[in-house]
PDB file of C-alpha atoms in Angstrom:
ATOM      1  CA  SER G   1     -72.702 -55.181 -35.676  1.00  0.00           C
ATOM      2  CA  SER G   2     -70.133 -55.013 -32.937  1.00  0.00           C
ATOM      3  CA  LYS G   3     -70.888 -51.305 -32.422  1.00  0.00           C
ATOM      4  CA  GLY G   4     -74.536 -52.204 -31.795  1.00  0.00           C
ATOM      5  CA  GLU G   5     -73.533 -54.839 -29.243  1.00  0.00           C
ATOM      6  CA  LEU G   6     -71.324 -52.332 -27.451  1.00  0.00           C
ATOM      7  CA  LYS G   7     -74.168 -49.795 -27.288  1.00  0.00           C
ATOM      8  CA  ARG G   8     -76.559 -52.420 -25.930  1.00  0.00           C
ATOM      9  CA  ALA G   9     -74.010 -53.547 -23.322  1.00  0.00           C
ATOM     10  CA  LYS G  10     -73.457 -49.951 -22.180  1.00  0.00           C
ATOM     11  CA  LYS G  11     -77.231 -49.454 -21.985  1.00  0.00           C
ATOM     12  CA  ARG G  12     -77.604 -52.593 -19.826  1.00  0.00           C
ATOM     13  CA  GLN G  13     -74.737 -51.423 -17.610  1.00  0.00           C
ATOM     14  CA  SER G  14     -76.342 -47.989 -17.261  1.00  0.00           C
ATOM     15  CA  ASP G  15     -79.730 -49.540 -16.490  1.00  0.00           C
ATOM     16  CA  SER G  16     -78.223 -51.745 -13.792  1.00  0.00           C
ATOM     17  CA  LYS G  17     -76.742 -48.685 -12.062  1.00  0.00           C
ATOM     18  CA  ASN G  18     -80.245 -47.266 -11.727  1.00  0.00           C
ATOM     19  CA  ASP G  19     -81.569 -50.578 -10.435  1.00  0.00           C
ATOM     20  CA  THR G  20     -82.050 -50.671  -6.655  1.00  0.00           C
ATOM     21  CA  MET G  21     -80.552 -54.165  -6.478  1.00  0.00           C
ATOM     22  CA  GLY G  22     -77.440 -53.381  -8.487  1.00  0.00           C
ATOM     23  CA  LYS G  23     -75.712 -56.614  -9.463  1.00  0.00           C
ATOM     24  CA  ASP G  24     -76.705 -58.473  -6.312  1.00  0.00           C
ATOM     25  CA  PRO G  25     -78.995 -61.450  -6.950  1.00  0.00           C
ATOM     26  CA  VAL G  26     -80.838 -60.775  -3.688  1.00  0.00           C
ATOM     27  CA  LYS G  27     -82.073 -57.797  -1.683  1.00  0.00           C
ATOM     28  CA  VAL G  28     -83.366 -58.266   1.846  1.00  0.00           C
ATOM     29  CA  THR G  29     -86.121 -56.009   3.182  1.00  0.00           C
ATOM     30  CA  GLU G  30     -88.506 -56.230   6.109  1.00  0.00           C
ATOM     31  CA  GLU G  31     -91.128 -57.537   3.698  1.00  0.00           C
ATOM     32  CA  GLY G  32     -88.981 -60.437   2.526  1.00  0.00           C
ATOM     33  CA  ALA G  33     -86.238 -61.231   0.037  1.00  0.00           C
ATOM     34  CA  ILE G  34     -86.242 -59.970  -3.522  1.00  0.00           C
ATOM     35  CA  PHE G  35     -84.409 -62.324  -5.860  1.00  0.00           C
ATOM     36  CA  ARG G  36     -83.206 -61.717  -9.369  1.00  0.00           C
ATOM     37  CA  SER G  37     -83.542 -64.655 -11.720  1.00  0.00           C
ATOM     38  CA  TYR G  38     -80.219 -65.772 -13.137  1.00  0.00           C
ATOM     39  CA  ARG G  39     -82.089 -66.827 -16.274  1.00  0.00           C
ATOM     40  CA  ASP G  40     -83.897 -63.684 -17.350  1.00  0.00           C
ATOM     41  CA  GLY G  41     -83.079 -61.034 -14.746  1.00  0.00           C
ATOM     42  CA  LYS G  42     -86.681 -60.743 -13.564  1.00  0.00           C
ATOM     43  CA  LYS G  43     -87.220 -60.001  -9.894  1.00  0.00           C
ATOM     44  CA  PHE G  44     -89.542 -61.880  -7.578  1.00  0.00           C
ATOM     45  CA  LEU G  45     -90.354 -61.453  -3.910  1.00  0.00           C
ATOM     46  CA  LEU G  46     -90.363 -64.233  -1.350  1.00  0.00           C
ATOM     47  CA  THR G  47     -92.140 -63.336   1.880  1.00  0.00           C
ATOM     48  CA  PRO G  48     -92.419 -65.402   5.045  1.00  0.00           C
ATOM     49  CA  GLU G  49     -96.064 -66.035   4.151  1.00  0.00           C
ATOM     50  CA  SER G  50     -95.461 -66.966   0.500  1.00  0.00           C
ATOM     51  CA  THR G  51     -92.718 -69.441   1.387  1.00  0.00           C
ATOM     52  CA  VAL G  52     -94.997 -71.198   3.897  1.00  0.00           C
ATOM     53  CA  GLN G  53     -97.790 -71.339   1.309  1.00  0.00           C
ATOM     54  CA  ALA G  54     -95.418 -72.795  -1.281  1.00  0.00           C
ATOM     55  CA  GLN G  55     -94.185 -75.503   1.114  1.00  0.00           C
ATOM     56  CA  LYS G  56     -97.762 -76.353   2.093  1.00  0.00           C
ATOM     57  CA  LYS G  57     -98.774 -76.553  -1.550  1.00  0.00           C
ATOM     58  CA  ILE G  58     -96.113 -79.167  -2.320  1.00  0.00           C
ATOM     59  CA  GLY G  59     -97.055 -81.146   0.794  1.00  0.00           C
ATOM     60  CA  ALA G  60     -93.873 -80.693   2.828  1.00  0.00           C
ATOM     61  CA  ASP G  61     -93.819 -82.745   6.031  1.00  0.00           C
ATOM     62  CA  ILE G  62     -91.604 -80.184   7.761  1.00  0.00           C
ATOM     63  CA  ILE G  63     -91.866 -76.517   6.858  1.00  0.00           C
ATOM     64  CA  ILE G  64     -88.877 -74.243   7.392  1.00  0.00           C
ATOM     65  CA  PRO G  65     -89.533 -70.495   7.726  1.00  0.00           C
ATOM     66  CA  LEU G  66     -87.863 -67.891   5.575  1.00  0.00           C
ATOM     67  CA  ASP G  67     -84.666 -66.704   7.228  1.00  0.00           C
ATOM     68  CA  GLU G  68     -81.716 -64.521   6.366  1.00  0.00           C
ATOM     69  CA  LEU G  69     -78.222 -65.933   6.067  1.00  0.00           C
ATOM     70  CA  PRO G  70     -75.608 -63.259   6.696  1.00  0.00           C
ATOM     71  CA  GLY G  71     -72.050 -64.159   5.803  1.00  0.00           C
ATOM     72  CA  TYR G  72     -69.479 -65.383   8.284  1.00  0.00           C
ATOM     73  CA  TYR G  73     -67.650 -62.055   8.229  1.00  0.00           C
ATOM     74  CA  THR G  74     -70.745 -59.937   8.917  1.00  0.00           C
ATOM     75  CA  ASP G  75     -70.077 -57.310  11.582  1.00  0.00           C
ATOM     76  CA  ARG G  76     -71.922 -57.706  14.877  1.00  0.00           C
ATOM     77  CA  GLN G  77     -74.400 -54.852  14.365  1.00  0.00           C
ATOM     78  CA  ASN G  78     -75.535 -56.271  11.017  1.00  0.00           C
ATOM     79  CA  LEU G  79     -75.733 -59.727  12.591  1.00  0.00           C
ATOM     80  CA  VAL G  80     -77.918 -58.382  15.431  1.00  0.00           C
ATOM     81  CA  GLU G  81     -80.235 -56.757  12.853  1.00  0.00           C
ATOM     82  CA  SER G  82     -80.318 -59.925  10.761  1.00  0.00           C
ATOM     83  CA  VAL G  83     -81.229 -62.134  13.730  1.00  0.00           C
ATOM     84  CA  ALA G  84     -84.013 -59.720  14.747  1.00  0.00           C
ATOM     85  CA  ARG G  85     -85.390 -59.625  11.194  1.00  0.00           C
ATOM     86  CA  THR G  86     -85.212 -63.414  10.956  1.00  0.00           C
ATOM     87  CA  HIS G  87     -87.149 -63.686  14.231  1.00  0.00           C
ATOM     88  CA  ARG G  88     -89.863 -61.370  12.873  1.00  0.00           C
ATOM     89  CA  TRP G  89     -90.004 -63.429   9.682  1.00  0.00           C
ATOM     90  CA  GLU G  90     -90.201 -66.672  11.654  1.00  0.00           C
ATOM     91  CA  ALA G  91     -93.084 -65.296  13.750  1.00  0.00           C
ATOM     92  CA  ARG G  92     -94.910 -64.273  10.555  1.00  0.00           C
ATOM     93  CA  SER G  93     -94.241 -67.715   9.064  1.00  0.00           C
ATOM     94  CA  LEU G  94     -95.563 -69.449  12.178  1.00  0.00           C
ATOM     95  CA  LYS G  95     -98.722 -67.325  12.130  1.00  0.00           C
ATOM     96  CA  GLU G  96     -99.304 -68.274   8.485  1.00  0.00           C
ATOM     97  CA  HIS G  97     -98.668 -71.958   9.254  1.00  0.00           C
ATOM     98  CA  LEU G  98    -101.016 -72.056  12.243  1.00  0.00           C
ATOM     99  CA  GLU G  99    -103.923 -70.815  10.119  1.00  0.00           C
ATOM    100  CA  ASN G 100    -103.998 -74.216   8.404  1.00  0.00           C
ATOM    101  CA  VAL G 101    -101.603 -76.762   9.903  1.00  0.00           C
ATOM    102  CA  GLN G 102    -102.623 -79.700   7.612  1.00  0.00           C
ATOM    103  CA  GLN G 103    -100.684 -82.320   9.618  1.00  0.00           C
ATOM    104  CA  GLN G 104     -97.469 -80.509   8.716  1.00  0.00           C
ATOM    105  CA  ALA G 105     -94.777 -79.535  11.207  1.00  0.00           C
ATOM    106  CA  MET G 106     -92.885 -76.252  11.296  1.00  0.00           C
ATOM    107  CA  TYR G 107     -89.371 -76.019  12.665  1.00  0.00           C
ATOM    108  CA  CYS G 108     -87.786 -72.723  13.661  1.00  0.00           C
ATOM    109  CA  VAL G 109     -84.206 -71.887  12.706  1.00  0.00           C
ATOM    110  CA  VAL G 110     -81.844 -70.736  15.463  1.00  0.00           C
ATOM    111  CA  HIS G 111     -79.485 -67.982  14.278  1.00  0.00           C
ATOM    112  CA  GLY G 112     -76.682 -65.825  15.613  1.00  0.00           C
ATOM    113  CA  GLY G 113     -73.538 -66.856  13.779  1.00  0.00           C
ATOM    114  CA  VAL G 114     -70.798 -67.968  16.158  1.00  0.00           C
ATOM    115  CA  ASP G 115     -71.834 -65.323  18.695  1.00  0.00           C
ATOM    116  CA  ARG G 116     -72.850 -67.163  21.891  1.00  0.00           C
ATOM    117  CA  GLU G 117     -74.983 -64.307  23.198  1.00  0.00           C
ATOM    118  CA  LEU G 118     -76.979 -63.992  19.957  1.00  0.00           C
ATOM    119  CA  ARG G 119     -77.408 -67.758  19.597  1.00  0.00           C
ATOM    120  CA  THR G 120     -78.653 -67.974  23.186  1.00  0.00           C
ATOM    121  CA  LYS G 121     -81.095 -65.092  22.672  1.00  0.00           C
ATOM    122  CA  SER G 122     -82.293 -66.694  19.432  1.00  0.00           C
ATOM    123  CA  LEU G 123     -82.900 -70.041  21.109  1.00  0.00           C
ATOM    124  CA  ASP G 124     -84.643 -68.390  24.068  1.00  0.00           C
ATOM    125  CA  TYR G 125     -86.957 -66.371  21.829  1.00  0.00           C
ATOM    126  CA  LEU G 126     -87.785 -69.178  19.404  1.00  0.00           C
ATOM    127  CA  SER G 127     -88.396 -71.731  22.156  1.00  0.00           C
ATOM    128  CA  SER G 128     -91.058 -69.381  23.560  1.00  0.00           C
ATOM    129  CA  LEU G 129     -93.097 -69.877  20.362  1.00  0.00           C
ATOM    130  CA  PRO G 130     -95.093 -73.022  19.500  1.00  0.00           C
ATOM    131  CA  PHE G 131     -92.760 -74.426  16.842  1.00  0.00           C
ATOM    132  CA  ASP G 132     -92.655 -78.200  16.432  1.00  0.00           C
ATOM    133  CA  GLY G 133     -88.872 -78.480  16.398  1.00  0.00           C
ATOM    134  CA  PHE G 134     -85.574 -76.730  15.854  1.00  0.00           C
ATOM    135  CA  GLY G 135     -83.038 -76.258  13.111  1.00  0.00           C
ATOM    136  CA  ILE G 136     -79.643 -74.624  13.431  1.00  0.00           C
ATOM    137  CA  GLY G 137     -79.014 -72.072  10.710  1.00  0.00           C
ATOM    138  CA  GLY G 138     -76.964 -69.076   9.808  1.00  0.00           C
ATOM    139  CA  SER G 139     -73.207 -69.096   9.729  1.00  0.00           C
ATOM    140  CA  LEU G 140     -71.910 -72.148  11.555  1.00  0.00           C
ATOM    141  CA  GLY G 141     -68.310 -71.031  11.665  1.00  0.00           C
ATOM    142  CA  ASN G 142     -65.304 -70.943   9.430  1.00  0.00           C
ATOM    143  CA  GLY G 143     -64.386 -74.574   9.189  1.00  0.00           C
ATOM    144  CA  ARG G 144     -64.899 -77.831  11.011  1.00  0.00           C
ATOM    145  CA  ASP G 145     -63.233 -76.814  14.290  1.00  0.00           C
ATOM    146  CA  GLU G 146     -65.396 -73.720  14.719  1.00  0.00           C
ATOM    147  CA  LEU G 147     -68.506 -75.742  13.861  1.00  0.00           C
ATOM    148  CA  LYS G 148     -67.603 -78.362  16.485  1.00  0.00           C
ATOM    149  CA  ASP G 149     -67.029 -75.634  19.069  1.00  0.00           C
ATOM    150  CA  LEU G 150     -70.383 -74.008  18.252  1.00  0.00           C
ATOM    151  CA  LEU G 151     -72.257 -77.290  18.544  1.00  0.00           C
ATOM    152  CA  SER G 152     -70.451 -78.311  21.752  1.00  0.00           C
ATOM    153  CA  TRP G 153     -71.948 -75.395  23.710  1.00  0.00           C
ATOM    154  CA  LEU G 154     -75.173 -74.947  21.716  1.00  0.00           C
ATOM    155  CA  MET G 155     -76.543 -78.510  21.683  1.00  0.00           C
ATOM    156  CA  PRO G 156     -76.847 -78.888  25.493  1.00  0.00           C
ATOM    157  CA  MET G 157     -78.953 -75.717  25.538  1.00  0.00           C
ATOM    158  CA  PHE G 158     -81.698 -77.559  23.661  1.00  0.00           C
ATOM    159  CA  GLU G 159     -82.192 -79.798  26.700  1.00  0.00           C
ATOM    160  CA  LEU G 160     -82.940 -76.927  29.107  1.00  0.00           C
ATOM    161  CA  ASN G 161     -86.424 -76.200  30.446  1.00  0.00           C
ATOM    162  CA  ASP G 162     -89.283 -77.219  28.143  1.00  0.00           C
ATOM    163  CA  ARG G 163     -87.200 -77.299  24.971  1.00  0.00           C
ATOM    164  CA  SER G 164     -86.527 -81.033  25.237  1.00  0.00           C
ATOM    165  CA  ARG G 165     -90.273 -81.709  25.128  1.00  0.00           C
ATOM    166  CA  LYS G 166     -90.514 -80.536  21.559  1.00  0.00           C
ATOM    167  CA  PRO G 167     -90.645 -83.445  19.131  1.00  0.00           C
TER     168      PRO G 167
END
């Protein structure tokens, strides 16, 4: 009956209020990212280690570490925290990868939004680790012009010091 459907809907709504994820499909923690399936609502955890293992299992030629993608409008403090967490995840991913390389490469992902200081710090930190190559991730700007501006100052930085020696 329609009254039964209404009761069930209210129960689901009440249950979701008690759920730590709320209605968000993803929750980011230090451990990893908890996703909620859009199909059945079940939650599953992706960790830096589990994502490397999954990519190795399918035989990926290039493995990309787990990283967080904050939105373009994220305030600076949250962006700083996100970049730091992503760096910790990337280090954990690299450690997992190096335990059994299997002729597979691992690229790091440079983050920092459109913030020059954070992008520079990200590139400096990640280039100090033995990754095989680089990717550019995170928010790349709000439109083509901002993306072009970001790349115009970021790309030359890859040529500095030993970074250009990476494959």
